GROMACS .gro file of C-alpha atoms in nm:
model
  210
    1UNK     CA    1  24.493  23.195   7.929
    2UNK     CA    2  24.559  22.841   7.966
    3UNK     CA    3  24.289  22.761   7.722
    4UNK     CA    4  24.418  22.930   7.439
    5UNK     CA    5  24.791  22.743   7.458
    6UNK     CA    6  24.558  22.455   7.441
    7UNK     CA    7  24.389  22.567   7.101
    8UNK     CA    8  24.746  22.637   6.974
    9UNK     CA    9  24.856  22.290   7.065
   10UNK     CA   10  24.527  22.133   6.918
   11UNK     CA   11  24.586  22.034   6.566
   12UNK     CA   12  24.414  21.818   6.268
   13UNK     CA   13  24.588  21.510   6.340
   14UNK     CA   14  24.710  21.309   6.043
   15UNK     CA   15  24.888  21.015   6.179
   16UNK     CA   16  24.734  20.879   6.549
   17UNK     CA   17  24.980  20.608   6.727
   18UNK     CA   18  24.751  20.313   6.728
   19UNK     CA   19  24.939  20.154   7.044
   20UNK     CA   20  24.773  20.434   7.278
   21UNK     CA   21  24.447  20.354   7.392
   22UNK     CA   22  24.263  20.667   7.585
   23UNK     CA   23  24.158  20.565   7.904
   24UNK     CA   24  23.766  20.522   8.003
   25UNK     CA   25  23.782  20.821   8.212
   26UNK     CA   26  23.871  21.064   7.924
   27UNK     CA   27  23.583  20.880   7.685
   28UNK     CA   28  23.365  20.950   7.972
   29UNK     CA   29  23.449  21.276   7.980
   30UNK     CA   30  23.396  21.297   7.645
   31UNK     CA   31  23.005  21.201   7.643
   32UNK     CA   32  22.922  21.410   7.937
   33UNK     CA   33  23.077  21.687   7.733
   34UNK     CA   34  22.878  21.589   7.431
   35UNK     CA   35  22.544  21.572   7.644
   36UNK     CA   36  22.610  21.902   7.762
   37UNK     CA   37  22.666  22.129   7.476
   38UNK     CA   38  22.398  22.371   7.404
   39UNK     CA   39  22.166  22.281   7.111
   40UNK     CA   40  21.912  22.500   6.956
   41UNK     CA   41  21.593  22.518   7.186
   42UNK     CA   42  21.746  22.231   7.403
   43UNK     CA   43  21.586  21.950   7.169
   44UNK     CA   44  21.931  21.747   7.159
   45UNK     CA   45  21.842  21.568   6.769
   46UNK     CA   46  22.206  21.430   6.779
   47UNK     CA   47  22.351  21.088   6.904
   48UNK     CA   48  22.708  21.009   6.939
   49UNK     CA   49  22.805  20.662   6.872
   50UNK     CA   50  23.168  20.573   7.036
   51UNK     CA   51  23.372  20.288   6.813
   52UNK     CA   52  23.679  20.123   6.993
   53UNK     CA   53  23.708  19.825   6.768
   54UNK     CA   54  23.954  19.817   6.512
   55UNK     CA   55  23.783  19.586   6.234
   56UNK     CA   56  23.513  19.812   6.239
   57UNK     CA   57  23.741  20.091   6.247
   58UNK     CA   58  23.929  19.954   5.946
   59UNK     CA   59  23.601  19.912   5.739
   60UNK     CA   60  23.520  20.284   5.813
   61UNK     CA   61  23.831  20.409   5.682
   62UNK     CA   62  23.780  20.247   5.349
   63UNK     CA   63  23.392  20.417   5.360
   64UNK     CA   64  23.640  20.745   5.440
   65UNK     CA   65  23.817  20.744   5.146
   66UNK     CA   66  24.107  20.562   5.313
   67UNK     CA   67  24.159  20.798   5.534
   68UNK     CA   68  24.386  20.602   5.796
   69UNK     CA   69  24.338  20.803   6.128
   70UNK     CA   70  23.995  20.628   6.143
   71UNK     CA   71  24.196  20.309   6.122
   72UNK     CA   72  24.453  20.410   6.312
   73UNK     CA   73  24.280  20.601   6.618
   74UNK     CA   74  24.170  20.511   6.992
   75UNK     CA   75  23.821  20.586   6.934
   76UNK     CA   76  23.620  20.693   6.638
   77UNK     CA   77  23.291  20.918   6.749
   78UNK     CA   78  23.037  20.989   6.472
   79UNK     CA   79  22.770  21.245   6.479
   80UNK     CA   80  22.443  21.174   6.411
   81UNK     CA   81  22.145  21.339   6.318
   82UNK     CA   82  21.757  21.211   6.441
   83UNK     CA   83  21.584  21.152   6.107
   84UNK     CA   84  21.237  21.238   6.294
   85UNK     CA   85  21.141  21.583   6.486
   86UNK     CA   86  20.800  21.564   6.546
   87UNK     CA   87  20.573  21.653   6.811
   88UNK     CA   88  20.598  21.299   6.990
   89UNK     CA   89  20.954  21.394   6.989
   90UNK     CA   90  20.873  21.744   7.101
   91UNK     CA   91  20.651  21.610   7.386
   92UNK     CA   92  20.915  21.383   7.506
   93UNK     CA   93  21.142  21.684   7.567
   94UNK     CA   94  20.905  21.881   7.746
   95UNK     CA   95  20.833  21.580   7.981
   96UNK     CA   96  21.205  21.591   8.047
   97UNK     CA   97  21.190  21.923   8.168
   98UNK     CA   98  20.878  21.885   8.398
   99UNK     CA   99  21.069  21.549   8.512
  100UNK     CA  100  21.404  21.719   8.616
  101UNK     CA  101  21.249  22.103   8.681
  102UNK     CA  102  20.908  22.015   8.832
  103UNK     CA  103  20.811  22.291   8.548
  104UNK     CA  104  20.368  22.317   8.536
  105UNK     CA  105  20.252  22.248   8.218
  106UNK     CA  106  20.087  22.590   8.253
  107UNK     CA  107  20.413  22.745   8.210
  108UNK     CA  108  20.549  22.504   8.013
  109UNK     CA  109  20.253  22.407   7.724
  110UNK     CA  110  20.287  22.759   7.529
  111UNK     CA  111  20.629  22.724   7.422
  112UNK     CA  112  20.578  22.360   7.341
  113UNK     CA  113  20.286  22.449   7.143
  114UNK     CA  114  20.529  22.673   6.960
  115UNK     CA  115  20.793  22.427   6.878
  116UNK     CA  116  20.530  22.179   6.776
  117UNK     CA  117  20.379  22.418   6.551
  118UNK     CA  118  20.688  22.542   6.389
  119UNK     CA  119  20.838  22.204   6.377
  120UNK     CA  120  20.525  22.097   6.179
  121UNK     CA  121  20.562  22.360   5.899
  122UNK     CA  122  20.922  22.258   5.826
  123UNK     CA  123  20.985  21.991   5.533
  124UNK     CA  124  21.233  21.696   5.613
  125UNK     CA  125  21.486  21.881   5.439
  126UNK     CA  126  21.472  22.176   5.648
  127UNK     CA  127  21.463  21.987   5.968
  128UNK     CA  128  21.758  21.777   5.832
  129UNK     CA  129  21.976  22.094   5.792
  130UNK     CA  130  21.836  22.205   6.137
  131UNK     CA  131  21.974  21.883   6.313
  132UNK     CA  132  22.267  21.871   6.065
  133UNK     CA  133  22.355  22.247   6.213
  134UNK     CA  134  22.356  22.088   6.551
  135UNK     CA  135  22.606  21.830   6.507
  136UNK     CA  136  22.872  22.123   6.439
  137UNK     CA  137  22.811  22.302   6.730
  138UNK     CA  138  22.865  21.969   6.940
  139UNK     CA  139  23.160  21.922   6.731
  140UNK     CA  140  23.325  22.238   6.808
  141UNK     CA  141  23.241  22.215   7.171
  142UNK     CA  142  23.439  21.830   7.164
  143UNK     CA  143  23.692  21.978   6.932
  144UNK     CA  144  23.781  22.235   7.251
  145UNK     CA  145  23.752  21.986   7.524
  146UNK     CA  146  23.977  21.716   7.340
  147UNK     CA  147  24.206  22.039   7.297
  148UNK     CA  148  24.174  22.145   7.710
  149UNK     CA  149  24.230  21.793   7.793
  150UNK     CA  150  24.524  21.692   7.566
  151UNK     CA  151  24.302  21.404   7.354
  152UNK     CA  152  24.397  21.464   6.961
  153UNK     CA  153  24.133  21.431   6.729
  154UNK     CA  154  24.080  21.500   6.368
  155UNK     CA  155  23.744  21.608   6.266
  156UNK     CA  156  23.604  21.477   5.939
  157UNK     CA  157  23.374  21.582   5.678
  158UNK     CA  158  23.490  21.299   5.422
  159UNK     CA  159  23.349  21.027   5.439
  160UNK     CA  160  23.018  20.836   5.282
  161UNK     CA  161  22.725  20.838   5.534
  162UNK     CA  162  22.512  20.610   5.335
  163UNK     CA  163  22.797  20.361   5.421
  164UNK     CA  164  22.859  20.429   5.739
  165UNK     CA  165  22.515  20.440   5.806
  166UNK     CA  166  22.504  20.092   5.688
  167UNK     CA  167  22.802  19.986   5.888
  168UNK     CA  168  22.632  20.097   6.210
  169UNK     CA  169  22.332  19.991   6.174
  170UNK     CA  170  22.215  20.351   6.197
  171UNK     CA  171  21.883  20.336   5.994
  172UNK     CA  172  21.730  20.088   6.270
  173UNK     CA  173  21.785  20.352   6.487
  174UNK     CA  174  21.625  20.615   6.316
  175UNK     CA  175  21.946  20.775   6.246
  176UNK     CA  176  22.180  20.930   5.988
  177UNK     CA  177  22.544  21.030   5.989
  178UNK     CA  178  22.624  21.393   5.986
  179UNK     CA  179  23.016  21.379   6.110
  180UNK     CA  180  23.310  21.145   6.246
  181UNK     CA  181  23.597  21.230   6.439
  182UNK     CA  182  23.858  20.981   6.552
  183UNK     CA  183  24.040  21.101   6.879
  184UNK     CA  184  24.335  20.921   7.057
  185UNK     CA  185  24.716  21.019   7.082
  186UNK     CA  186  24.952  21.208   6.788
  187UNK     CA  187  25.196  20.938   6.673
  188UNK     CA  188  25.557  21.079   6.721
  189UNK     CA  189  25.661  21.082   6.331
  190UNK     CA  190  25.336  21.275   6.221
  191UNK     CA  191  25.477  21.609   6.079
  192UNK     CA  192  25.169  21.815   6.080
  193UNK     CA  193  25.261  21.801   6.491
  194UNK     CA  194  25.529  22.084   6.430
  195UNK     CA  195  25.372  22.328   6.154
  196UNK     CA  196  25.303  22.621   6.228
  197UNK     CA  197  24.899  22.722   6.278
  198UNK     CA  198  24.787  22.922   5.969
  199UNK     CA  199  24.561  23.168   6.076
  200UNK     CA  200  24.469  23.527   6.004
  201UNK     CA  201  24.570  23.787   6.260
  202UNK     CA  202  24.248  23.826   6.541
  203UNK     CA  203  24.237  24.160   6.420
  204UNK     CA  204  24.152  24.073   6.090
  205UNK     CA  205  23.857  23.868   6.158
  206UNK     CA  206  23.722  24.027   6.507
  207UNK     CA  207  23.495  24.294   6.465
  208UNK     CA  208  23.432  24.525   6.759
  209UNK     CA  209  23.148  24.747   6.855
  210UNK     CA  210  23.158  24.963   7.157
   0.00000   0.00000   0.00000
């Protein structure tokens, strides 16, 4: 399958060449993607901010201990959680639905009474880690679209999001960094282009029940 030569083409890039801007088309791609990937219940508690501006860029990499890709890249996109799930938030997803669906509130009021009810039981911690689990599935849904449509990227768990969040302005938007990835084009001289995946053999890892 044509997807799969993409996978084994996709790779954690170390070195981006910082000449090669991606064009707007491919970063628009890129959102709707984002926007589309399935989170738990539908509730969407992650934003995407998109960073094309190298001063900021630079000032991330040193909050990523100097890790130069966010320097170096097209774009940088960082992951971020809502700091607030409550049942305003709840309510404004279930007048999304009726809005696009035309859902009645008959059908749609029990299982919003559910959410809100479970939602309220939860400390912030545990609906932290439930947004937090969120932002991986969205990354490994970008991680495959970047790979299908030939944009590197490098995803990143190391960096400081108390600093980034201060960079972007994040808490006046309710929000905290969860991940970054910066996407744009392999330079020519990075050598982690021609290694060899390391992987375990499918067998080893699939387990199948018939």
């Amino acid at each position: 399958m044509e997807i799969i030569k993409k996978l084994e083409w996709r790779y954690a890039v170390k070195k981006f060449n910082e000449n090669i801007i991606l064009p707007d088309a491919k970063i628009e791609a890129i959102k709707e993607a984002f926007n589309l990937t399935a989170t738990s219940y539908g509730l969407q508690p992650i934003k995407m901010v998109v960073i094309k501006n190298k001063v900021l860029q630079e000032q991330l990499a040193a909050s990523s201990y100097n890790q130069q890709q966010v320097a170096q890249a097209s774009h940088v996109l960082v992951l971020c959680r809502e700091n607030t799930i409550d049942a305003d938030y709840i309510a404004n997803y279930f007048n999304r639905v009726q809005q696009v669906r035309g859902t009645s509130n008959d059908i749609l009021d029990p299982f919003k009474q559910q959410l809100t009810s479970s939602f309220s039981k939860k400390t912030d911690e545990e609906v932290a880690q439930w947004a937090t689990n969120q932002a991986y599935l969205i990354l490994g849904n970008l991680l495959t679209v970047c790979a299908a449509t030939e944009i590197d990227a490098c995803p990143m768990e190391g960096f400081i999001p108390a600093e980034y969040d201060k960079l972007l302005g994040l808490q006046k938007l309710n929000l905290a960094s969860v991940l970054t990835m910066p996407i744009g084009i392999r330079a020519d001289d990075d050598v982690f282009a021609t290694f060899k995946k390391v992987r375990k053999e499918t067998v080893d890892c699939v387990i199948e029940i018939a």
